[in-house]
Amino acid sequence: QFGGVYLNDSRIDSPCEIKGQDYLRIHTEPRRYPRLELLSQIVFQNEGLLVINKPSGLPCHPTVDNMQENILFDLQTQMNLKLYPTHRLDVPTSGLLVIAKNPDAQKKFQNLLVEKKIQKIYRAIVEAPGPEIGFHQHYMEKTPYAPKNVMDVQRPNTQVCQLNILSKEIVQEKAFVKVELITGRTHQIRAQLAFLGFPIFDDSLYADTKNRIQNEKIQLSCIRLTFPWEGQSLEVRLND
């Protein structure tokens, strides 16, 4: 029902013939996600792109056992328009997500990512006093598994992680931190802030404190994207 059937490691969604040496894998209990009305979450669009304020707790695109309950599938259905992913946010992360309306726009935006021409600003909520303002560089171990392990010295099989802490505002026991993401490693902000001693609130994957909320909604949001588009600088932002 949710696209969790694979034949020889390829997803299938229609009847097909199975031969004697074929390998069939069925996910009988797919991970489930809420279905939401997403049109009201669109904060910007032009001829080639749209930007949506992604709710936390939803995947951006199909997962291995569920190809229907995600931002891309539901937005395509609600807009009656074929859409193309350009990048992703973690399931528990919210904020600005860019989706292309055609393959040319998708390729163009992804090239900007490769060329590091997109400025990405996030807001994270951590325990006060929060990390020091300024540039932070660490090294993440290359592994397909999470949580990600980062360190402050370069070792074999690691990749550099860079971010800037632009500002922080302390309110009682919380620090509201603005983060510029320079490199875009999986779970990078989450792992680096945890390594610095300030895991993001509600992020049970990177914090072992008992009072962390065990859900898929953490206090991390992409609040500003700035990039060149059609000969001008385009900035999309949420209230920050």
PDB file of C-alpha atoms in Angstrom:
ATOM      1  CA  GLN A   1       0.000   0.000   0.000  1.00  0.00           C
ATOM      2  CA  PHE A   2       2.790   2.457   0.881  1.00  0.00           C
ATOM      3  CA  GLY A   3       5.381   1.279  -1.621  1.00  0.00           C
ATOM      4  CA  GLY A   4       7.372  -0.909   0.739  1.00  0.00           C
ATOM      5  CA  VAL A   5       7.743  -3.820  -1.682  1.00  0.00           C
ATOM      6  CA  TYR A   6      11.038  -4.451  -3.479  1.00  0.00           C
ATOM      7  CA  LEU A   7      11.955  -6.933  -6.185  1.00  0.00           C
ATOM      8  CA  ASN A   8      15.697  -7.489  -6.539  1.00  0.00           C
ATOM      9  CA  ASP A   9      16.278  -4.285  -4.542  1.00  0.00           C
ATOM     10  CA  SER A  10      14.069  -2.158  -6.841  1.00  0.00           C
ATOM     11  CA  ARG A  11      10.823  -0.703  -5.499  1.00  0.00           C
ATOM     12  CA  ILE A  12       7.709  -1.984  -7.278  1.00  0.00           C
ATOM     13  CA  ASP A  13       4.217  -0.493  -7.076  1.00  0.00           C
ATOM     14  CA  SER A  14       2.300  -2.605  -9.603  1.00  0.00           C
ATOM     15  CA  PRO A  15       1.766  -6.328 -10.275  1.00  0.00           C
ATOM     16  CA  CYS A  16       4.768  -8.091 -11.807  1.00  0.00           C
ATOM     17  CA  GLU A  17       6.101 -11.566 -12.491  1.00  0.00           C
ATOM     18  CA  ILE A  18       8.405 -13.172  -9.932  1.00  0.00           C
ATOM     19  CA  LYS A  19      10.928 -15.742 -11.131  1.00  0.00           C
ATOM     20  CA  GLY A  20      12.623 -18.529  -9.228  1.00  0.00           C
ATOM     21  CA  GLN A  21      15.848 -16.704  -8.324  1.00  0.00           C
ATOM     22  CA  ASP A  22      14.254 -13.321  -7.614  1.00  0.00           C
ATOM     23  CA  TYR A  23      14.631 -11.654  -4.216  1.00  0.00           C
ATOM     24  CA  LEU A  24      11.420 -10.179  -2.807  1.00  0.00           C
ATOM     25  CA  ARG A  25      11.495  -7.847   0.224  1.00  0.00           C
ATOM     26  CA  ILE A  26       8.287  -6.620   1.868  1.00  0.00           C
ATOM     27  CA  HIS A  27       8.070  -4.025   4.642  1.00  0.00           C
ATOM     28  CA  THR A  28       4.945  -5.178   6.444  1.00  0.00           C
ATOM     29  CA  GLU A  29       4.958  -2.436   9.102  1.00  0.00           C
ATOM     30  CA  PRO A  30       5.963   0.812   7.362  1.00  0.00           C
ATOM     31  CA  ARG A  31       6.856   3.817   9.440  1.00  0.00           C
ATOM     32  CA  ARG A  32       3.859   6.157   9.431  1.00  0.00           C
ATOM     33  CA  TYR A  33       3.708   9.958   9.202  1.00  0.00           C
ATOM     34  CA  PRO A  34       0.837  12.461   9.435  1.00  0.00           C
ATOM     35  CA  ARG A  35      -0.907  13.787   6.322  1.00  0.00           C
ATOM     36  CA  LEU A  36      -1.163  17.577   6.390  1.00  0.00           C
ATOM     37  CA  GLU A  37      -2.554  20.366   4.238  1.00  0.00           C
ATOM     38  CA  LEU A  38       0.618  21.930   2.832  1.00  0.00           C
ATOM     39  CA  LEU A  39      -0.527  24.672   0.446  1.00  0.00           C
ATOM     40  CA  SER A  40      -0.788  27.156   3.294  1.00  0.00           C
ATOM     41  CA  GLN A  41       2.852  26.429   4.146  1.00  0.00           C
ATOM     42  CA  ILE A  42       4.177  27.728   0.798  1.00  0.00           C
ATOM     43  CA  VAL A  43       6.060  30.950   1.577  1.00  0.00           C
ATOM     44  CA  PHE A  44       7.456  31.734  -1.880  1.00  0.00           C
ATOM     45  CA  GLN A  45       7.215  30.562  -5.465  1.00  0.00           C
ATOM     46  CA  ASN A  46       8.203  31.651  -8.941  1.00  0.00           C
ATOM     47  CA  GLU A  47       8.237  29.965 -12.346  1.00  0.00           C
ATOM     48  CA  GLY A  48      10.846  27.380 -11.404  1.00  0.00           C
ATOM     49  CA  LEU A  49      10.860  27.013  -7.623  1.00  0.00           C
ATOM     50  CA  LEU A  50       8.638  26.948  -4.593  1.00  0.00           C
ATOM     51  CA  VAL A  51       9.718  27.226  -0.974  1.00  0.00           C
ATOM     52  CA  ILE A  52       7.661  25.582   1.739  1.00  0.00           C
ATOM     53  CA  ASN A  53       7.856  25.949   5.499  1.00  0.00           C
ATOM     54  CA  LYS A  54       8.313  22.257   6.219  1.00  0.00           C
ATOM     55  CA  PRO A  55       6.626  21.056   9.417  1.00  0.00           C
ATOM     56  CA  SER A  56       8.757  18.971  11.754  1.00  0.00           C
ATOM     57  CA  GLY A  57       7.967  15.280  11.936  1.00  0.00           C
ATOM     58  CA  LEU A  58       7.628  14.759   8.175  1.00  0.00           C
ATOM     59  CA  PRO A  59      10.156  13.368   5.661  1.00  0.00           C
ATOM     60  CA  CYS A  60      10.924  15.464   2.606  1.00  0.00           C
ATOM     61  CA  HIS A  61      10.685  12.604   0.129  1.00  0.00           C
ATOM     62  CA  PRO A  62       9.830   8.871   0.019  1.00  0.00           C
ATOM     63  CA  THR A  63      11.450   6.668   2.643  1.00  0.00           C
ATOM     64  CA  VAL A  64      12.529   3.072   2.182  1.00  0.00           C
ATOM     65  CA  ASP A  65       9.204   1.697   3.457  1.00  0.00           C
ATOM     66  CA  ASN A  66       6.772   4.550   2.741  1.00  0.00           C
ATOM     67  CA  MET A  67       6.598   6.458  -0.543  1.00  0.00           C
ATOM     68  CA  GLN A  68       3.324   8.291   0.092  1.00  0.00           C
ATOM     69  CA  GLU A  69       3.473  10.023   3.470  1.00  0.00           C
ATOM     70  CA  ASN A  70       6.015  12.749   2.748  1.00  0.00           C
ATOM     71  CA  ILE A  71       6.229  16.411   1.743  1.00  0.00           C
ATOM     72  CA  LEU A  72       6.909  15.781  -1.946  1.00  0.00           C
ATOM     73  CA  PHE A  73       4.087  13.273  -2.516  1.00  0.00           C
ATOM     74  CA  ASP A  74       1.442  15.218  -0.606  1.00  0.00           C
ATOM     75  CA  LEU A  75       2.390  18.573  -2.138  1.00  0.00           C
ATOM     76  CA  GLN A  76       2.298  17.108  -5.656  1.00  0.00           C
ATOM     77  CA  THR A  77      -1.145  15.688  -4.933  1.00  0.00           C
ATOM     78  CA  GLN A  78      -2.477  18.933  -3.467  1.00  0.00           C
ATOM     79  CA  MET A  79      -1.045  21.087  -6.275  1.00  0.00           C
ATOM     80  CA  ASN A  80      -1.773  18.562  -9.041  1.00  0.00           C
ATOM     81  CA  LEU A  81       1.727  19.271 -10.321  1.00  0.00           C
ATOM     82  CA  LYS A  82       4.860  17.174 -10.824  1.00  0.00           C
ATOM     83  CA  LEU A  83       7.556  18.414  -8.448  1.00  0.00           C
ATOM     84  CA  TYR A  84      11.266  17.690  -8.080  1.00  0.00           C
ATOM     85  CA  PRO A  85      13.330  17.539  -4.864  1.00  0.00           C
ATOM     86  CA  THR A  86      16.421  19.747  -4.612  1.00  0.00           C
ATOM     87  CA  HIS A  87      17.697  19.149  -1.069  1.00  0.00           C
ATOM     88  CA  ARG A  88      16.381  17.828   2.234  1.00  0.00           C
ATOM     89  CA  LEU A  89      15.845  18.572   5.900  1.00  0.00           C
ATOM     90  CA  ASP A  90      15.910  15.896   8.592  1.00  0.00           C
ATOM     91  CA  VAL A  91      12.515  14.489   9.538  1.00  0.00           C
ATOM     92  CA  PRO A  92      12.454  16.266  12.947  1.00  0.00           C
ATOM     93  CA  THR A  93      13.754  19.568  11.525  1.00  0.00           C
ATOM     94  CA  SER A  94      11.377  22.279  10.302  1.00  0.00           C
ATOM     95  CA  GLY A  95      11.775  25.310   8.081  1.00  0.00           C
ATOM     96  CA  LEU A  96      12.532  26.396   4.550  1.00  0.00           C
ATOM     97  CA  LEU A  97      12.645  23.637   1.956  1.00  0.00           C
ATOM     98  CA  VAL A  98      13.147  24.368  -1.751  1.00  0.00           C
ATOM     99  CA  ILE A  99      11.305  22.228  -4.311  1.00  0.00           C
ATOM    100  CA  ALA A 100      11.671  22.593  -8.080  1.00  0.00           C
ATOM    101  CA  LYS A 101       8.796  22.766 -10.540  1.00  0.00           C
ATOM    102  CA  ASN A 102      10.800  21.367 -13.446  1.00  0.00           C
ATOM    103  CA  PRO A 103      14.006  19.390 -14.017  1.00  0.00           C
ATOM    104  CA  ASP A 104      15.956  22.442 -15.255  1.00  0.00           C
ATOM    105  CA  ALA A 105      15.260  24.374 -12.049  1.00  0.00           C
ATOM    106  CA  GLN A 106      16.131  21.294 -10.016  1.00  0.00           C
ATOM    107  CA  LYS A 107      19.519  20.946 -11.718  1.00  0.00           C
ATOM    108  CA  LYS A 108      20.227  24.675 -11.437  1.00  0.00           C
ATOM    109  CA  PHE A 109      19.503  24.780  -7.700  1.00  0.00           C
ATOM    110  CA  GLN A 110      21.505  21.627  -7.029  1.00  0.00           C
ATOM    111  CA  ASN A 111      24.447  23.140  -8.911  1.00  0.00           C
ATOM    112  CA  LEU A 112      24.252  26.133  -6.579  1.00  0.00           C
ATOM    113  CA  LEU A 113      24.472  23.732  -3.655  1.00  0.00           C
ATOM    114  CA  VAL A 114      27.546  22.055  -5.104  1.00  0.00           C
ATOM    115  CA  GLU A 115      29.148  25.442  -5.769  1.00  0.00           C
ATOM    116  CA  LYS A 116      28.351  26.550  -2.181  1.00  0.00           C
ATOM    117  CA  LYS A 117      26.449  29.606  -3.384  1.00  0.00           C
ATOM    118  CA  ILE A 118      23.480  29.142  -1.050  1.00  0.00           C
ATOM    119  CA  GLN A 119      23.574  30.715   2.396  1.00  0.00           C
ATOM    120  CA  LYS A 120      21.566  28.674   4.901  1.00  0.00           C
ATOM    121  CA  ILE A 121      20.646  30.117   8.303  1.00  0.00           C
ATOM    122  CA  TYR A 122      19.077  28.003  11.049  1.00  0.00           C
ATOM    123  CA  ARG A 123      17.658  28.722  14.483  1.00  0.00           C
ATOM    124  CA  ALA A 124      18.379  26.199  17.231  1.00  0.00           C
ATOM    125  CA  ILE A 125      17.231  26.226  20.833  1.00  0.00           C
ATOM    126  CA  VAL A 126      19.714  24.805  23.324  1.00  0.00           C
ATOM    127  CA  GLU A 127      20.422  25.096  27.021  1.00  0.00           C
ATOM    128  CA  ALA A 128      21.912  28.389  28.176  1.00  0.00           C
ATOM    129  CA  PRO A 129      24.501  29.779  27.832  1.00  0.00           C
ATOM    130  CA  GLY A 130      24.844  28.051  24.448  1.00  0.00           C
ATOM    131  CA  PRO A 131      27.964  27.654  22.287  1.00  0.00           C
ATOM    132  CA  GLU A 132      30.486  30.418  21.715  1.00  0.00           C
ATOM    133  CA  ILE A 133      29.744  32.843  18.886  1.00  0.00           C
ATOM    134  CA  GLY A 134      32.059  32.372  15.916  1.00  0.00           C
ATOM    135  CA  PHE A 135      33.401  29.770  13.518  1.00  0.00           C
ATOM    136  CA  HIS A 136      33.438  26.093  14.524  1.00  0.00           C
ATOM    137  CA  GLN A 137      35.135  23.299  12.596  1.00  0.00           C
ATOM    138  CA  HIS A 138      34.950  19.613  13.438  1.00  0.00           C
ATOM    139  CA  TYR A 139      35.357  16.305  11.652  1.00  0.00           C
ATOM    140  CA  MET A 140      32.551  13.793  11.155  1.00  0.00           C
ATOM    141  CA  GLU A 141      33.162  10.094  10.855  1.00  0.00           C
ATOM    142  CA  LYS A 142      31.918   8.716   7.538  1.00  0.00           C
ATOM    143  CA  THR A 143      29.192   6.233   8.345  1.00  0.00           C
ATOM    144  CA  PRO A 144      25.666   5.577   7.045  1.00  0.00           C
ATOM    145  CA  TYR A 145      24.368   5.258  10.575  1.00  0.00           C
ATOM    146  CA  ALA A 146      23.153   7.792  13.135  1.00  0.00           C
ATOM    147  CA  PRO A 147      23.892   9.340  15.549  1.00  0.00           C
ATOM    148  CA  LYS A 148      26.868  10.860  13.781  1.00  0.00           C
ATOM    149  CA  ASN A 149      30.192  10.925  15.575  1.00  0.00           C
ATOM    150  CA  VAL A 150      32.182  14.168  15.367  1.00  0.00           C
ATOM    151  CA  MET A 151      35.603  15.052  16.759  1.00  0.00           C
ATOM    152  CA  ASP A 152      37.902  18.061  16.917  1.00  0.00           C
ATOM    153  CA  VAL A 153      40.867  16.410  15.184  1.00  0.00           C
ATOM    154  CA  GLN A 154      41.041  15.053  11.658  1.00  0.00           C
ATOM    155  CA  ARG A 155      41.361  11.300  11.403  1.00  0.00           C
ATOM    156  CA  PRO A 156      41.107   8.767   8.567  1.00  0.00           C
ATOM    157  CA  ASN A 157      37.585   8.292   7.222  1.00  0.00           C
ATOM    158  CA  THR A 158      36.335  11.688   8.417  1.00  0.00           C
ATOM    159  CA  GLN A 159      34.966  14.735   6.602  1.00  0.00           C
ATOM    160  CA  VAL A 160      35.169  18.372   7.598  1.00  0.00           C
ATOM    161  CA  CYS A 161      32.144  20.086   9.175  1.00  0.00           C
ATOM    162  CA  GLN A 162      31.966  23.868   9.342  1.00  0.00           C
ATOM    163  CA  LEU A 163      29.402  26.258  10.769  1.00  0.00           C
ATOM    164  CA  ASN A 164      29.191  29.784  12.152  1.00  0.00           C
ATOM    165  CA  ILE A 165      27.353  30.716  15.330  1.00  0.00           C
ATOM    166  CA  LEU A 166      26.112  34.156  14.285  1.00  0.00           C
ATOM    167  CA  SER A 167      24.298  35.200  17.441  1.00  0.00           C
ATOM    168  CA  LYS A 168      22.500  33.933  20.486  1.00  0.00           C
ATOM    169  CA  GLU A 169      19.791  35.290  22.746  1.00  0.00           C
ATOM    170  CA  ILE A 170      19.473  33.892  26.240  1.00  0.00           C
ATOM    171  CA  VAL A 171      15.993  33.706  27.724  1.00  0.00           C
ATOM    172  CA  GLN A 172      15.959  32.189  31.200  1.00  0.00           C
ATOM    173  CA  GLU A 173      17.438  28.687  30.779  1.00  0.00           C
ATOM    174  CA  LYS A 174      17.355  28.629  26.981  1.00  0.00           C
ATOM    175  CA  ALA A 175      19.676  29.999  24.312  1.00  0.00           C
ATOM    176  CA  PHE A 176      18.171  30.863  20.912  1.00  0.00           C
ATOM    177  CA  VAL A 177      21.087  30.399  18.545  1.00  0.00           C
ATOM    178  CA  LYS A 178      21.423  31.487  14.909  1.00  0.00           C
ATOM    179  CA  VAL A 179      23.602  29.130  12.915  1.00  0.00           C
ATOM    180  CA  GLU A 180      25.047  29.563   9.429  1.00  0.00           C
ATOM    181  CA  LEU A 181      25.549  26.115   7.937  1.00  0.00           C
ATOM    182  CA  ILE A 182      28.649  26.140   5.725  1.00  0.00           C
ATOM    183  CA  THR A 183      29.103  22.461   4.923  1.00  0.00           C
ATOM    184  CA  GLY A 184      25.994  20.331   4.612  1.00  0.00           C
ATOM    185  CA  ARG A 185      26.687  16.989   6.272  1.00  0.00           C
ATOM    186  CA  THR A 186      23.888  14.750   7.483  1.00  0.00           C
ATOM    187  CA  HIS A 187      22.821  15.767  11.010  1.00  0.00           C
ATOM    188  CA  GLN A 188      25.681  18.270  11.038  1.00  0.00           C
ATOM    189  CA  ILE A 189      24.192  21.013  13.221  1.00  0.00           C
ATOM    190  CA  ARG A 190      22.708  18.469  15.587  1.00  0.00           C
ATOM    191  CA  ALA A 191      25.977  16.579  15.965  1.00  0.00           C
ATOM    192  CA  GLN A 192      28.231  19.628  16.238  1.00  0.00           C
ATOM    193  CA  LEU A 193      26.114  21.410  18.842  1.00  0.00           C
ATOM    194  CA  ALA A 194      25.939  18.204  20.871  1.00  0.00           C
ATOM    195  CA  PHE A 195      29.732  17.839  20.631  1.00  0.00           C
ATOM    196  CA  LEU A 196      30.087  21.413  21.912  1.00  0.00           C
ATOM    197  CA  GLY A 197      27.989  20.432  24.926  1.00  0.00           C
ATOM    198  CA  PHE A 198      24.713  22.009  23.806  1.00  0.00           C
ATOM    199  CA  PRO A 199      22.436  19.434  22.154  1.00  0.00           C
ATOM    200  CA  ILE A 200      19.297  20.827  20.576  1.00  0.00           C
ATOM    201  CA  PHE A 201      16.206  20.700  22.751  1.00  0.00           C
ATOM    202  CA  ASP A 202      14.016  17.633  22.206  1.00  0.00           C
ATOM    203  CA  ASP A 203      16.727  15.884  20.158  1.00  0.00           C
ATOM    204  CA  SER A 204      16.755  12.525  21.908  1.00  0.00           C
ATOM    205  CA  LEU A 205      19.188  11.114  19.333  1.00  0.00           C
ATOM    206  CA  TYR A 206      21.982  13.433  20.456  1.00  0.00           C
ATOM    207  CA  ALA A 207      21.056  14.032  24.098  1.00  0.00           C
ATOM    208  CA  ASP A 208      20.757  11.404  26.793  1.00  0.00           C
ATOM    209  CA  THR A 209      19.088  13.653  29.358  1.00  0.00           C
ATOM    210  CA  LYS A 210      15.997  11.954  30.732  1.00  0.00           C
ATOM    211  CA  ASN A 211      13.717  14.967  30.288  1.00  0.00           C
ATOM    212  CA  ARG A 212      14.195  15.100  26.526  1.00  0.00           C
ATOM    213  CA  ILE A 213      10.957  14.550  24.628  1.00  0.00           C
ATOM    214  CA  GLN A 214      10.966  11.279  22.701  1.00  0.00           C
ATOM    215  CA  ASN A 215       9.410  12.397  19.431  1.00  0.00           C
ATOM    216  CA  GLU A 216      10.340  13.499  15.936  1.00  0.00           C
ATOM    217  CA  LYS A 217      10.115  17.246  16.481  1.00  0.00           C
ATOM    218  CA  ILE A 218      13.282  19.021  17.561  1.00  0.00           C
ATOM    219  CA  GLN A 219      13.947  22.713  18.141  1.00  0.00           C
ATOM    220  CA  LEU A 220      15.847  23.287  14.894  1.00  0.00           C
ATOM    221  CA  SER A 221      14.486  25.242  11.937  1.00  0.00           C
ATOM    222  CA  CYS A 222      15.892  26.603   8.677  1.00  0.00           C
ATOM    223  CA  ILE A 223      14.826  30.255   8.793  1.00  0.00           C
ATOM    224  CA  ARG A 224      16.651  31.941   5.896  1.00  0.00           C
ATOM    225  CA  LEU A 225      17.926  30.992   2.440  1.00  0.00           C
ATOM    226  CA  THR A 226      19.832  33.388   0.189  1.00  0.00           C
ATOM    227  CA  PHE A 227      21.029  32.457  -3.300  1.00  0.00           C
ATOM    228  CA  PRO A 228      21.474  33.867  -6.816  1.00  0.00           C
ATOM    229  CA  TRP A 229      18.555  33.248  -9.181  1.00  0.00           C
ATOM    230  CA  GLU A 230      17.744  34.706 -12.587  1.00  0.00           C
ATOM    231  CA  GLY A 231      20.378  37.428 -12.295  1.00  0.00           C
ATOM    232  CA  GLN A 232      19.445  38.647  -8.816  1.00  0.00           C
ATOM    233  CA  SER A 233      19.947  37.692  -5.195  1.00  0.00           C
ATOM    234  CA  LEU A 234      16.889  35.893  -3.854  1.00  0.00           C
ATOM    235  CA  GLU A 235      16.253  35.785  -0.114  1.00  0.00           C
ATOM    236  CA  VAL A 236      13.476  33.777   1.515  1.00  0.00           C
ATOM    237  CA  ARG A 237      13.065  33.989   5.271  1.00  0.00           C
ATOM    238  CA  LEU A 238      10.802  33.136   8.152  1.00  0.00           C
ATOM    239  CA  ASN A 239      10.304  35.360  11.169  1.00  0.00           C
ATOM    240  CA  ASP A 240      13.606  35.236  13.011  1.00  0.00           C
TER     241      ASP A 240
END
